[in-house]
Short mmCIF file of C-alpha atoms and ligand atoms in Angstrom, two decimals:
data_model
loop_
_atom_site.label_atom_id
_atom_site.label_comp_id
_atom_site.label_asym_id
_atom_site.label_seq_id
_atom_site.Cartn_x
_atom_site.Cartn_y
_atom_site.Cartn_z
CA MET R 20 -26.31 -7.36 7.30
CA ALA R 21 -24.13 -4.50 6.12
CA ARG R 22 -25.07 -2.24 3.25
CA PHE R 23 -22.87 -2.60 0.16
CA ILE R 24 -21.29 0.13 -1.94
CA PHE R 25 -19.81 -1.26 -5.15
CA ILE R 26 -17.20 0.95 -6.78
CA THR R 27 -16.35 0.41 -10.43
CA GLY R 28 -14.23 2.33 -12.92
CA GLY R 29 -14.63 3.34 -16.52
CA VAL R 30 -12.91 5.12 -19.44
CA VAL R 31 -9.32 4.53 -18.31
CA SER R 32 -7.53 2.79 -15.45
CA SER R 33 -5.59 4.60 -12.70
CA LEU R 34 -8.37 7.07 -11.94
CA GLY R 35 -7.99 6.51 -8.22
CA LYS R 36 -10.80 4.10 -7.36
CA GLY R 37 -8.79 2.96 -4.36
CA LEU R 38 -8.35 6.46 -3.06
CA ALA R 39 -12.02 7.24 -3.74
CA SER R 40 -13.06 4.14 -1.78
CA ALA R 41 -10.71 5.03 1.08
CA ALA R 42 -11.96 8.63 1.14
CA LEU R 43 -15.60 7.56 1.11
CA GLY R 44 -14.85 5.12 3.95
CA ALA R 45 -13.33 8.00 5.93
CA LEU R 46 -16.38 10.20 5.24
CA LEU R 47 -18.77 7.49 6.44
CA GLN R 48 -16.64 7.02 9.57
CA SER R 49 -16.78 10.76 10.20
CA ARG R 50 -20.56 10.37 10.46
CA GLY R 51 -20.22 7.60 13.01
CA PHE R 52 -20.65 4.58 10.68
CA SER R 53 -18.36 1.56 10.69
CA VAL R 54 -16.89 0.29 7.42
CA LYS R 55 -15.13 -2.71 5.90
CA PHE R 56 -13.41 -3.07 2.55
CA ARG R 57 -13.29 -5.62 -0.22
CA LYS R 58 -11.10 -5.44 -3.31
CA LEU R 59 -11.92 -7.81 -6.18
CA ASP R 60 -9.10 -8.05 -8.74
CA PRO R 61 -9.97 -9.64 -12.09
CA TYR R 62 -6.44 -10.70 -13.12
CA LEU R 63 -5.39 -14.35 -13.11
CA ASN R 64 -2.44 -14.24 -10.71
CA VAL R 65 -3.40 -15.95 -7.46
CA ASP R 66 -2.16 -12.86 -5.65
CA PRO R 67 0.11 -9.95 -6.64
CA GLY R 68 3.04 -11.44 -4.67
CA THR R 69 4.93 -12.69 -7.71
CA MET R 70 4.21 -9.68 -9.93
CA SER R 71 6.88 -7.14 -10.75
CA PRO R 72 6.39 -3.77 -9.06
CA TYR R 73 6.48 -2.30 -12.59
CA GLN R 74 3.33 -4.27 -13.40
CA HIS R 75 1.40 -3.76 -10.30
CA GLY R 76 3.04 -1.24 -8.01
CA GLU R 77 3.73 -2.18 -4.43
CA VAL R 78 2.54 -5.43 -2.89
CA TYR R 79 0.75 -4.53 0.31
CA VAL R 80 1.09 -7.04 3.14
CA THR R 81 -1.48 -7.48 5.90
CA ASP R 82 -0.82 -8.63 9.47
CA ASP R 83 -2.07 -12.10 8.61
CA GLY R 84 0.47 -12.38 5.81
CA ALA R 85 -1.68 -11.82 2.72
CA GLU R 86 0.12 -10.25 -0.26
CA THR R 87 -2.46 -7.86 -1.60
CA ASP R 88 -3.25 -4.99 -3.88
CA LEU R 89 -1.81 -1.60 -2.96
CA ASP R 90 -5.29 -0.10 -2.69
CA LEU R 91 -5.60 -1.92 0.63
CA GLY R 92 -2.86 0.41 1.84
CA HIS R 93 -5.04 3.42 1.04
CA TYR R 94 -7.94 1.88 2.93
CA GLU R 95 -5.86 1.23 6.05
CA ARG R 96 -4.04 4.57 5.96
CA PHE R 97 -7.25 6.59 5.59
CA THR R 98 -9.57 4.70 7.91
CA GLY R 99 -7.41 2.73 10.33
CA VAL R 100 -9.52 -0.36 9.57
CA LYS R 101 -7.23 -3.39 9.84
CA LEU R 102 -7.46 -5.57 6.76
CA THR R 103 -6.88 -9.27 6.42
CA GLN R 104 -6.71 -11.83 3.65
CA LYS R 105 -10.49 -11.66 3.60
CA ALA R 106 -10.26 -8.21 2.01
CA ASN R 107 -8.68 -8.99 -1.37
CA VAL R 108 -9.26 -11.71 -3.93
CA THR R 109 -8.20 -12.22 -7.54
CA ALA R 110 -9.79 -14.16 -10.38
CA GLY R 111 -6.82 -16.53 -10.07
CA ARG R 112 -7.65 -17.37 -6.48
CA ILE R 113 -11.36 -17.74 -7.23
CA TYR R 114 -10.60 -20.17 -10.07
CA GLN R 115 -8.10 -22.00 -7.88
CA GLN R 116 -10.85 -22.56 -5.29
CA VAL R 117 -13.44 -23.58 -7.87
CA LEU R 118 -11.05 -26.01 -9.56
CA ALA R 119 -9.94 -27.54 -6.25
CA LYS R 120 -13.59 -28.11 -5.38
CA GLU R 121 -14.17 -29.67 -8.78
CA ARG R 122 -11.22 -32.05 -8.23
CA ARG R 123 -12.70 -33.08 -4.89
CA GLY R 124 -15.90 -33.95 -6.72
CA GLU R 125 -17.92 -31.43 -4.78
CA TYR R 126 -19.96 -30.30 -7.77
CA ASN R 127 -21.66 -33.74 -7.85
CA GLY R 128 -21.02 -34.42 -11.50
CA GLY R 129 -22.32 -31.05 -12.68
CA THR R 130 -20.72 -28.97 -15.45
CA VAL R 131 -18.64 -26.27 -13.79
CA GLN R 132 -19.39 -22.86 -15.31
CA VAL R 133 -18.62 -19.17 -14.87
CA ILE R 134 -22.27 -18.61 -13.98
CA PRO R 135 -23.12 -19.85 -11.39
CA HIS R 136 -19.98 -21.47 -9.96
CA VAL R 137 -17.41 -18.73 -10.43
CA THR R 138 -19.91 -15.95 -9.69
CA ASN R 139 -21.08 -17.82 -6.58
CA ALA R 140 -17.50 -18.07 -5.31
CA ILE R 141 -17.06 -14.32 -5.87
CA LYS R 142 -20.30 -13.54 -4.05
CA ASP R 143 -19.43 -15.85 -1.14
CA PHE R 144 -16.12 -14.07 -0.76
CA THR R 145 -17.74 -10.62 -0.92
CA VAL R 146 -20.43 -11.18 1.70
CA ASP R 147 -18.37 -13.32 4.09
CA ASN R 148 -18.01 -11.94 7.60
CA VAL R 149 -19.56 -8.51 7.15
CA ASP R 150 -22.34 -8.56 9.74
CA ASP R 151 -20.46 -6.42 12.22
CA VAL R 152 -20.27 -3.21 10.17
CA ASP R 153 -22.65 -0.64 8.69
CA PHE R 154 -21.11 -0.46 5.21
CA VAL R 155 -18.90 -2.60 3.00
CA LEU R 156 -17.03 -0.71 0.31
CA CYS R 157 -16.30 -3.17 -2.46
CA GLU R 158 -14.01 -2.03 -5.25
CA ILE R 159 -13.73 -3.92 -8.55
CA GLY R 160 -10.26 -3.65 -10.09
CA GLY R 161 -9.76 -2.79 -13.76
CA THR R 162 -12.17 -1.00 -16.03
CA VAL R 163 -15.67 -1.91 -17.19
CA GLY R 164 -15.41 -3.68 -20.53
CA ASP R 165 -12.30 -5.72 -19.68
CA ILE R 166 -12.96 -9.34 -20.62
CA GLU R 167 -11.60 -10.73 -17.38
CA GLY R 168 -13.75 -8.39 -15.26
CA LEU R 169 -17.04 -9.79 -16.55
CA PRO R 170 -17.59 -12.51 -13.90
CA PHE R 171 -17.01 -9.91 -11.18
CA PHE R 172 -19.46 -7.41 -12.66
CA GLU R 173 -21.97 -10.22 -13.08
CA ALA R 174 -21.48 -11.27 -9.45
CA ILE R 175 -22.13 -7.78 -8.09
CA ARG R 176 -25.12 -7.39 -10.41
CA GLN R 177 -26.59 -10.56 -8.91
CA LEU R 178 -25.75 -9.46 -5.38
CA LYS R 179 -27.80 -6.29 -5.72
CA HIS R 180 -30.89 -8.48 -6.14
CA GLU R 181 -29.95 -11.02 -3.51
CA LEU R 182 -29.21 -8.53 -0.75
CA PRO R 183 -32.23 -7.02 1.00
CA GLN R 184 -33.91 -4.40 -1.19
CA GLY R 185 -32.12 -1.06 -1.02
CA ASP R 186 -28.98 -2.46 0.62
CA ALA R 187 -26.60 -2.08 -2.34
CA ILE R 188 -25.60 0.83 -4.55
CA PHE R 189 -23.18 1.29 -7.43
CA ILE R 190 -20.71 4.14 -7.76
CA HIS R 191 -18.94 4.48 -11.10
CA LEU R 192 -15.73 6.49 -11.42
CA THR R 193 -15.10 8.05 -14.83
CA LEU R 194 -12.94 10.63 -16.55
CA LEU R 195 -13.90 13.80 -18.40
CA PRO R 196 -10.97 14.54 -20.69
CA TYR R 197 -10.27 18.14 -21.68
CA ILE R 198 -9.76 18.60 -25.41
CA PRO R 199 -7.64 21.75 -25.93
CA THR R 200 -8.55 22.26 -29.60
CA ALA R 201 -12.25 22.29 -28.72
CA GLY R 202 -11.68 24.07 -25.42
CA GLU R 203 -14.11 21.64 -23.79
CA LEU R 204 -14.43 18.85 -21.28
CA LYS R 205 -15.92 15.85 -23.03
CA THR R 206 -18.70 13.73 -21.54
CA LYS R 207 -18.92 11.14 -24.31
CA PRO R 208 -16.42 8.64 -22.82
CA THR R 209 -18.44 8.72 -19.59
CA GLN R 210 -21.66 8.13 -21.51
CA HIS R 211 -20.11 5.15 -23.29
CA SER R 212 -18.69 3.72 -20.13
CA VAL R 213 -22.07 3.89 -18.38
CA LYS R 214 -23.70 2.37 -21.48
CA GLU R 215 -21.24 -0.52 -21.18
CA LEU R 216 -22.16 -0.96 -17.52
CA ARG R 217 -25.89 -0.85 -18.26
CA SER R 218 -25.46 -3.42 -21.03
CA ILE R 219 -24.37 -5.92 -18.37
CA GLY R 220 -27.26 -4.97 -16.15
CA ILE R 221 -25.69 -2.45 -13.80
CA GLN R 222 -27.23 0.99 -13.48
CA PRO R 223 -24.92 3.25 -11.47
CA ASP R 224 -26.51 5.28 -8.69
CA ILE R 225 -23.67 7.78 -8.40
CA LEU R 226 -21.08 8.97 -10.90
CA LEU R 227 -17.81 10.32 -9.64
CA CYS R 228 -16.33 12.31 -12.51
CA ARG R 229 -12.56 12.94 -12.50
CA SER R 230 -11.52 16.12 -14.23
CA ASP R 231 -8.52 18.42 -14.24
CA ARG R 232 -10.76 21.54 -14.22
CA PRO R 233 -14.22 22.48 -12.91
CA ILE R 234 -17.04 20.79 -14.79
CA PRO R 235 -19.72 23.26 -15.94
CA LYS R 236 -23.18 22.68 -14.41
CA THR R 237 -24.60 22.18 -17.90
CA GLU R 238 -22.22 19.26 -18.48
CA LEU R 239 -23.06 17.66 -15.15
CA ALA R 240 -26.76 17.92 -16.05
CA LYS R 241 -26.05 16.41 -19.44
CA ILE R 242 -24.22 13.46 -17.88
CA ALA R 243 -27.15 12.91 -15.51
CA LEU R 244 -29.61 12.90 -18.38
CA PHE R 245 -27.66 10.62 -20.71
CA CYS R 246 -26.50 8.24 -18.00
CA ASN R 247 -29.85 7.94 -16.22
CA VAL R 248 -28.47 9.22 -12.91
CA ARG R 249 -29.94 11.88 -10.60
CA GLU R 250 -28.36 15.30 -11.11
CA ASP R 251 -27.28 15.58 -7.48
CA ALA R 252 -25.57 12.18 -7.83
CA VAL R 253 -23.18 13.34 -10.53
CA ILE R 254 -20.21 14.42 -8.44
CA GLN R 255 -17.20 16.26 -9.77
CA ALA R 256 -13.85 14.94 -8.53
CA LEU R 257 -11.15 17.43 -9.35
CA ASP R 258 -7.40 16.80 -9.29
CA LEU R 259 -5.97 17.91 -5.94
CA ASN R 260 -2.51 18.77 -4.68
CA SER R 261 -2.68 16.42 -1.71
CA ILE R 262 -4.41 13.07 -1.41
CA TYR R 263 -5.29 14.04 2.15
CA ASP R 264 -7.64 16.72 0.77
CA VAL R 265 -9.70 14.09 -1.06
CA PRO R 266 -12.20 13.33 1.75
CA LEU R 267 -12.84 17.05 2.30
CA ALA R 268 -13.22 17.77 -1.42
CA TYR R 269 -15.58 14.82 -1.97
CA HIS R 270 -17.65 15.94 0.98
CA ASP R 271 -17.87 19.50 -0.39
CA GLU R 272 -19.04 18.07 -3.70
CA GLY R 273 -21.75 16.08 -1.94
CA LEU R 274 -20.49 12.50 -2.25
CA ASP R 275 -21.46 11.29 1.23
CA ASP R 276 -24.85 13.04 0.99
CA ALA R 277 -25.46 11.33 -2.35
CA VAL R 278 -24.51 7.94 -0.88
CA LEU R 279 -26.84 8.33 2.10
CA ALA R 280 -29.64 9.57 -0.18
CA ALA R 281 -29.16 6.55 -2.47
CA PHE R 282 -29.68 4.27 0.53
CA GLY R 283 -32.61 6.38 1.75
CA ILE R 284 -30.81 7.14 5.03
CA LYS R 285 -32.24 10.43 6.32
CA ASP R 286 -31.16 10.60 9.94
CA ALA R 287 -27.35 10.30 9.60
CA PRO R 288 -25.33 12.57 11.89
CA GLU R 289 -23.43 15.48 10.34
CA PRO R 290 -19.80 14.55 9.66
CA ASP R 291 -17.03 15.62 12.00
CA LEU R 292 -14.17 16.39 9.62
CA SER R 293 -12.11 18.49 12.02
CA ARG R 294 -9.12 16.13 12.02
CA TRP R 295 -9.03 16.10 8.23
CA HIS R 296 -9.08 19.91 8.25
CA GLU R 297 -6.12 19.89 10.64
CA ILE R 298 -4.10 17.66 8.29
CA SER R 299 -5.06 19.75 5.30
CA GLU R 300 -3.97 22.93 7.09
CA ILE R 301 -0.52 21.48 7.95
CA VAL R 302 0.01 20.20 4.40
CA ALA R 303 -0.86 23.63 2.99
CA ASN R 304 1.25 25.61 5.50
CA PRO R 305 4.32 23.63 6.59
CA ASP R 306 6.93 25.29 8.80
CA GLY R 307 9.78 24.26 6.51
CA HIS R 308 10.99 21.41 4.38
CA VAL R 309 13.44 18.52 4.43
CA ASN R 310 15.12 16.74 1.54
CA VAL R 311 14.98 12.97 1.76
CA THR R 312 16.74 10.89 -0.87
CA ILE R 313 15.44 7.40 -1.52
CA VAL R 314 17.90 5.00 -3.08
CA GLY R 315 15.89 2.23 -4.65
CA LYS R 316 15.44 -0.01 -7.61
CA TYR R 317 11.97 0.69 -8.95
CA VAL R 318 12.23 4.47 -8.71
CA GLU R 319 10.69 5.24 -12.11
CA LEU R 320 7.36 4.11 -10.76
CA GLU R 321 6.42 5.76 -7.48
CA ASP R 322 3.56 3.28 -7.01
CA ALA R 323 6.26 0.67 -6.37
CA TYR R 324 7.02 2.39 -3.06
CA LYS R 325 3.53 3.70 -2.33
CA SER R 326 3.37 2.98 1.40
CA LEU R 327 6.93 4.19 1.88
CA LYS R 328 6.14 7.51 0.25
CA GLU R 329 3.00 7.92 2.34
CA ALA R 330 4.76 6.96 5.59
CA LEU R 331 7.38 9.65 4.89
CA MET R 332 4.57 12.15 4.30
CA HIS R 333 3.01 11.15 7.63
CA GLY R 334 6.37 11.74 9.30
CA GLY R 335 6.50 15.16 7.64
CA ILE R 336 3.00 16.11 8.75
CA SER R 337 3.82 15.12 12.34
CA ASN R 338 6.84 17.39 12.25
CA ARG R 339 4.96 20.11 10.34
CA VAL R 340 7.51 20.00 7.51
CA LYS R 341 7.13 19.31 3.83
CA VAL R 342 9.12 16.25 2.76
CA ASN R 343 10.76 16.70 -0.64
CA LEU R 344 11.62 13.31 -2.06
CA THR R 345 14.44 12.65 -4.50
CA TRP R 346 14.45 9.19 -6.03
CA ILE R 347 17.77 7.72 -7.12
CA ASN R 348 18.14 4.52 -9.08
CA SER R 349 20.69 2.54 -7.09
CA GLU R 350 22.18 1.16 -10.31
CA THR R 351 23.52 4.63 -11.05
CA VAL R 352 25.30 5.06 -7.69
CA THR R 353 29.05 4.42 -7.62
CA GLU R 354 31.92 5.19 -5.27
CA ASP R 355 32.86 8.08 -7.56
CA ASN R 356 29.52 9.85 -7.79
CA VAL R 357 27.93 9.00 -4.45
CA ASP R 358 29.00 12.28 -2.87
CA GLU R 359 27.60 14.31 -5.73
CA LEU R 360 24.33 12.34 -5.73
CA LEU R 361 23.71 12.42 -1.99
CA ARG R 362 25.21 15.76 -0.96
CA GLN R 363 21.83 17.51 -0.96
CA ALA R 364 20.16 14.89 1.21
CA ASP R 365 19.13 15.74 4.77
CA ALA R 366 18.41 12.05 5.19
CA ILE R 367 18.95 8.91 3.13
CA LEU R 368 16.65 5.93 2.88
CA VAL R 369 17.72 2.70 1.22
CA ALA R 370 14.59 0.92 0.15
CA ALA R 371 13.41 -2.67 -0.05
CA GLY R 372 13.81 -4.81 -3.15
CA PHE R 373 14.56 -8.17 -4.65
CA GLY R 374 17.52 -9.39 -6.69
CA GLU R 375 21.12 -8.30 -7.11
CA ARG R 376 20.69 -5.47 -9.60
CA GLY R 377 21.62 -2.12 -8.05
CA THR R 378 22.73 -3.54 -4.70
CA GLU R 379 26.34 -2.31 -4.95
CA GLY R 380 24.95 1.22 -5.35
CA LYS R 381 22.85 0.71 -2.25
CA ILE R 382 25.94 -0.39 -0.32
CA GLU R 383 27.73 2.79 -1.46
CA ALA R 384 24.80 4.88 -0.25
CA VAL R 385 24.91 3.14 3.16
CA ARG R 386 28.63 3.77 3.42
CA TYR R 387 28.16 7.45 2.57
CA ALA R 388 25.40 7.87 5.19
CA ARG R 389 27.39 6.06 7.88
CA GLU R 390 30.66 7.88 7.28
CA LYS R 391 29.18 11.35 6.74
CA LYS R 392 26.76 10.86 9.64
CA VAL R 393 23.69 11.64 7.56
CA PRO R 394 20.45 10.19 9.01
CA PHE R 395 19.99 6.76 7.46
CA PHE R 396 17.02 4.42 7.31
CA GLY R 397 17.41 0.97 5.73
CA ILE R 398 14.29 -1.04 5.11
CA CYS R 399 14.38 -4.80 4.49
CA LEU R 400 16.89 -5.16 1.62
CA GLY R 401 18.11 -1.72 2.78
CA MET R 402 18.97 -3.17 6.19
CA GLN R 403 20.58 -6.20 4.57
CA MET R 404 22.80 -3.85 2.52
CA ALA R 405 23.75 -2.00 5.72
CA VAL R 406 24.84 -5.32 7.24
CA ILE R 407 26.92 -6.17 4.17
CA GLU R 408 28.46 -2.68 4.29
CA ALA R 409 29.38 -3.17 7.96
CA ALA R 410 30.81 -6.61 7.23
CA ARG R 411 32.98 -5.39 4.36
CA TYR R 412 34.14 -2.02 5.62
CA LEU R 413 34.05 -2.28 9.42
CA ALA R 414 34.60 -5.98 10.14
CA GLY R 415 36.91 -6.44 7.15
CA ILE R 416 35.07 -9.51 5.89
CA GLU R 417 36.07 -9.45 2.26
CA GLY R 418 33.54 -10.89 -0.15
CA ALA R 419 30.65 -10.47 2.32
CA SER R 420 27.37 -10.62 0.41
CA SER R 421 23.90 -12.15 0.34
CA SER R 422 23.22 -15.67 -0.89
CA GLU R 423 20.27 -14.12 -2.74
CA PHE R 424 22.85 -12.90 -5.28
CA GLY R 425 24.44 -16.32 -5.81
CA ALA R 426 26.96 -18.39 -3.90
CA CYS R 427 29.49 -16.31 -1.98
CA GLU R 428 32.30 -16.88 0.46
CA HIS R 429 30.70 -14.97 3.33
CA PRO R 430 26.90 -15.00 3.21
CA VAL R 431 26.25 -12.47 5.97
CA ILE R 432 22.72 -12.51 4.55
CA GLY R 433 21.44 -16.02 3.93
CA LEU R 434 18.42 -18.19 3.46
CA MET R 435 16.97 -19.40 6.74
CA THR R 436 15.28 -22.71 6.29
CA GLU R 437 13.32 -22.71 9.50
CA TRP R 438 12.02 -20.23 12.04
CA THR R 439 9.30 -20.01 14.63
CA LYS R 440 6.07 -18.07 14.51
CA GLY R 441 4.45 -18.06 17.92
CA ASN R 442 4.79 -21.69 18.97
CA GLU R 443 4.83 -23.06 15.47
CA LYS R 444 7.82 -23.96 13.35
CA VAL R 445 7.76 -22.58 9.81
CA ALA R 446 9.99 -24.08 7.14
CA ARG R 447 10.99 -23.15 3.63
CA GLY R 448 13.41 -24.52 1.10
CA GLU R 449 15.45 -23.45 -1.91
CA LYS R 450 13.04 -25.19 -4.26
CA ASP R 451 9.79 -23.85 -2.81
CA ASP R 452 7.32 -22.06 -5.10
CA LEU R 453 8.07 -18.35 -5.33
CA GLY R 454 4.50 -17.34 -4.55
CA GLY R 455 3.48 -17.07 -0.90
CA THR R 456 6.64 -18.64 0.53
CA LEU R 457 8.38 -15.60 1.94
CA ARG R 458 8.40 -14.71 5.63
CA LEU R 459 5.13 -12.84 5.45
CA GLY R 460 2.97 -10.84 7.80
CA ALA R 461 3.24 -9.87 11.46
CA TYR R 462 6.11 -11.19 13.57
CA ASP R 463 7.11 -10.12 17.05
CA CYS R 464 10.40 -8.44 17.76
CA VAL R 465 12.12 -7.69 21.06
CA PHE R 466 14.33 -4.62 21.45
CA ASP R 467 17.30 -4.17 23.69
CA LYS R 468 15.95 -1.74 26.29
CA ASP R 469 18.93 0.60 25.93
CA SER R 470 18.62 0.92 22.17
CA LYS R 471 17.62 4.03 20.27
CA ILE R 472 14.87 2.12 18.50
CA ALA R 473 13.25 1.07 21.81
CA ASP R 474 13.29 4.70 22.79
CA ILE R 475 11.63 5.71 19.51
CA TYR R 476 8.87 3.12 19.87
CA GLY R 477 8.52 3.72 23.60
CA SER R 478 8.42 -0.06 24.01
CA THR R 479 10.66 -3.12 23.84
CA ASP R 480 8.05 -5.55 22.48
CA ILE R 481 6.61 -4.80 19.10
CA SER R 482 5.12 -6.52 16.08
CA GLU R 483 5.73 -5.53 12.49
CA ARG R 484 4.94 -6.86 9.03
CA HIS R 485 7.49 -8.78 7.03
CA ARG R 486 8.00 -9.69 3.40
CA HIS R 487 11.37 -11.23 2.63
CA ARG R 488 13.07 -14.55 2.06
CA TYR R 489 16.59 -13.90 3.37
CA GLU R 490 17.80 -13.08 6.89
CA VAL R 491 20.87 -11.69 8.56
CA ASN R 492 23.11 -14.70 9.21
CA ILE R 493 23.39 -15.06 12.98
CA ASN R 494 26.77 -16.77 12.62
CA TYR R 495 28.34 -13.40 11.84
CA LYS R 496 26.59 -11.54 14.66
CA ALA R 497 29.46 -11.53 17.16
CA GLN R 498 31.99 -10.45 14.55
CA LEU R 499 29.76 -7.60 13.39
CA GLU R 500 29.05 -6.52 16.96
CA ASP R 501 32.77 -6.36 17.65
CA ALA R 502 33.04 -4.05 14.65
CA GLY R 503 30.44 -1.69 16.14
CA LEU R 504 27.13 -2.76 14.62
CA VAL R 505 24.40 -2.98 17.28
CA PHE R 506 21.77 -5.69 16.89
CA SER R 507 19.09 -3.74 18.71
CA GLY R 508 16.09 -5.97 17.91
CA MET R 509 15.81 -9.75 17.62
CA SER R 510 13.03 -12.26 17.05
CA PRO R 511 11.70 -13.48 20.45
CA ASP R 512 13.64 -16.77 20.08
CA GLY R 513 16.81 -14.75 19.53
CA VAL R 514 17.52 -16.36 16.16
CA LEU R 515 16.64 -13.65 13.64
CA PRO R 516 18.16 -10.18 13.75
CA GLU R 517 15.30 -7.74 13.19
CA THR R 518 16.89 -4.30 13.64
CA ILE R 519 20.34 -2.72 13.64
CA GLU R 520 21.78 0.65 14.64
CA TYR R 521 25.03 2.44 15.46
CA LYS R 522 25.69 4.21 18.71
CA ASP R 523 28.00 6.93 17.36
CA HIS R 524 25.67 8.13 14.61
CA PRO R 525 22.87 10.70 14.88
CA TRP R 526 20.26 8.40 13.29
CA PHE R 527 21.18 5.11 11.65
CA ILE R 528 18.55 2.40 11.79
CA GLY R 529 17.95 -0.67 9.68
CA VAL R 530 14.86 -2.84 10.00
CA GLN R 531 14.22 -6.24 8.45
CA TYR R 532 10.49 -5.54 8.44
CA HIS R 533 8.33 -3.00 6.63
CA PRO R 534 7.26 -0.29 9.09
CA GLU R 535 5.79 1.78 6.26
CA LEU R 536 2.91 -0.70 5.97
CA LYS R 537 1.56 0.27 9.36
CA SER R 538 1.86 4.05 9.13
CA GLN R 539 -1.51 5.81 8.97
CA ILE R 540 -2.42 9.44 8.55
CA PHE R 541 -3.83 9.61 12.07
CA LYS R 542 -1.32 7.12 13.48
CA PRO R 543 2.01 8.02 11.88
CA HIS R 544 4.68 5.37 12.44
CA PRO R 545 7.14 6.38 15.20
CA LEU R 546 10.18 5.43 13.09
CA PHE R 547 9.11 7.74 10.27
CA VAL R 548 8.25 10.55 12.69
CA SER R 549 11.68 10.20 14.28
CA PHE R 550 13.50 9.84 10.94
CA ILE R 551 11.96 13.06 9.59
CA GLU R 552 12.74 14.81 12.87
CA ALA R 553 16.37 13.74 12.40
CA ALA R 554 16.26 14.99 8.80
CA ALA R 555 14.95 18.36 10.01
CA GLU R 556 17.75 18.49 12.56
CA GLN R 557 20.28 17.68 9.82
CA SER R 558 18.84 20.36 7.50
CA ARG R 559 19.48 22.95 10.20
CA LEU R 560 23.09 21.75 10.43
CA VAL R 561 23.94 22.12 6.75
N1 LIG P 264 15.31 -9.57 -1.25
C1 LIG P 264 15.39 -9.57 0.18
C2 LIG P 264 14.85 -10.85 0.77
O1 LIG P 264 14.12 -11.57 0.15
C3 LIG P 264 14.70 -8.37 0.77
C4 LIG P 264 13.24 -8.33 0.49
C5 LIG P 264 12.64 -6.98 0.70
O2 LIG P 264 13.34 -5.97 0.69
N2 LIG P 264 11.33 -6.91 0.85
O3 LIG P 264 15.13 -11.15 1.91
#
């Protein structure tokens, strides 16, 4: 059985529990251990799939089609561990399972209660299928003290006693705010947060204390004393310029040593962090920079495009350049100002999204990139907008649009009601539930061997993750091809256009899938590496 590390948060949300879990996973891997992840989310949605990006940030999609919390993206990017739907659960899904079981009469007439039925379901989920790794890092979403988190905290409290003695530890992430008028970092919120944890029966073994400045030794000792934690297990976690420095910084502060000590592991190998040092060195000393402009809808909240941002960073690191991102709200882009807004861009990316708002601005951005021959990358809705642009301005199909935006004369993007996955037929209809009914997860795609994209991947058969409801309408394919648009990648059955490009353009690629979801720090995605290379080339031209 694996050992469990439960990671909880206190004081405020958004302290970076996900990043801390990912970084700790990477540190354990660097010592030769294998890891798995679990993320328990206390909210009542069945999954984050139907939540607005403003509420929840990006929805991260796994190969097996689960719509999950964006922290799973951190885990995969930092450790390369492939996650599945077994990695993330919400209170909504737990209750859904418990209630379905109740309806089937499987509780034998008993009263169904939070303890033990809900907590049992949480525990079953947490310990399922973990025998093949050394450590499971299990992060609890939200902050201690939230009403909806209670069953989850109770479940992990119980687990500590049910797992073999010494096989579970608790790490609590807190914040030490700096109060300018007092000129001091304050430990009281941390003390209260730990008190809250202890009141529900959880004594943390390690405290990871976020702070924007070094924490004096005296304060660390004080936290240890008041929170009943060993002094060498109170770890300072300072703000850093790059998230890729987090594993190194946590190691320097003694996090992995504290974890091993808490488990009583004395013979662990020293970590090999050389590859993290290499990344850190490139991030600190790039050879130059490129300006990439992202035209999107949810640009006020960078978390909404988390994986995209990281994939672009990976592309930058591969090319040893710093990637400066400019975010433009597509609603503000018009034919009149597009030149002014995009003139500085070495490359333009039109991002994914749902709904009509801002799509005309995206189409303008596509047109600008195509005509001015600026490297262009269209992802999902971004590719769909590139197809509409080609239909309207190259093929002369007036009124070309997507049926997602209402009935139109020429739905060059439309709702497919049926497609194949492997040997199975998958169907969906206009009236389906919104949740979980998109084309989700890994699908194969076959490239034309003479295409630029095949060259970039170094292969003609690939698989990528999807999350969309609409597809390029195959009925317009011939007309669009005649106008110059190349359908470089198709689904294996030849029914669904997956990628597009132009021959007479330095770098113009649209993909129906989400390549950003598979880019990792040590396995940067080839499309992002190539896109940033094209941006660097462009920056030398201008
Ligand atoms: N709204 C589009 C669709 O559902 C694109 C989705 C996306 O960009 N992820 O097909």
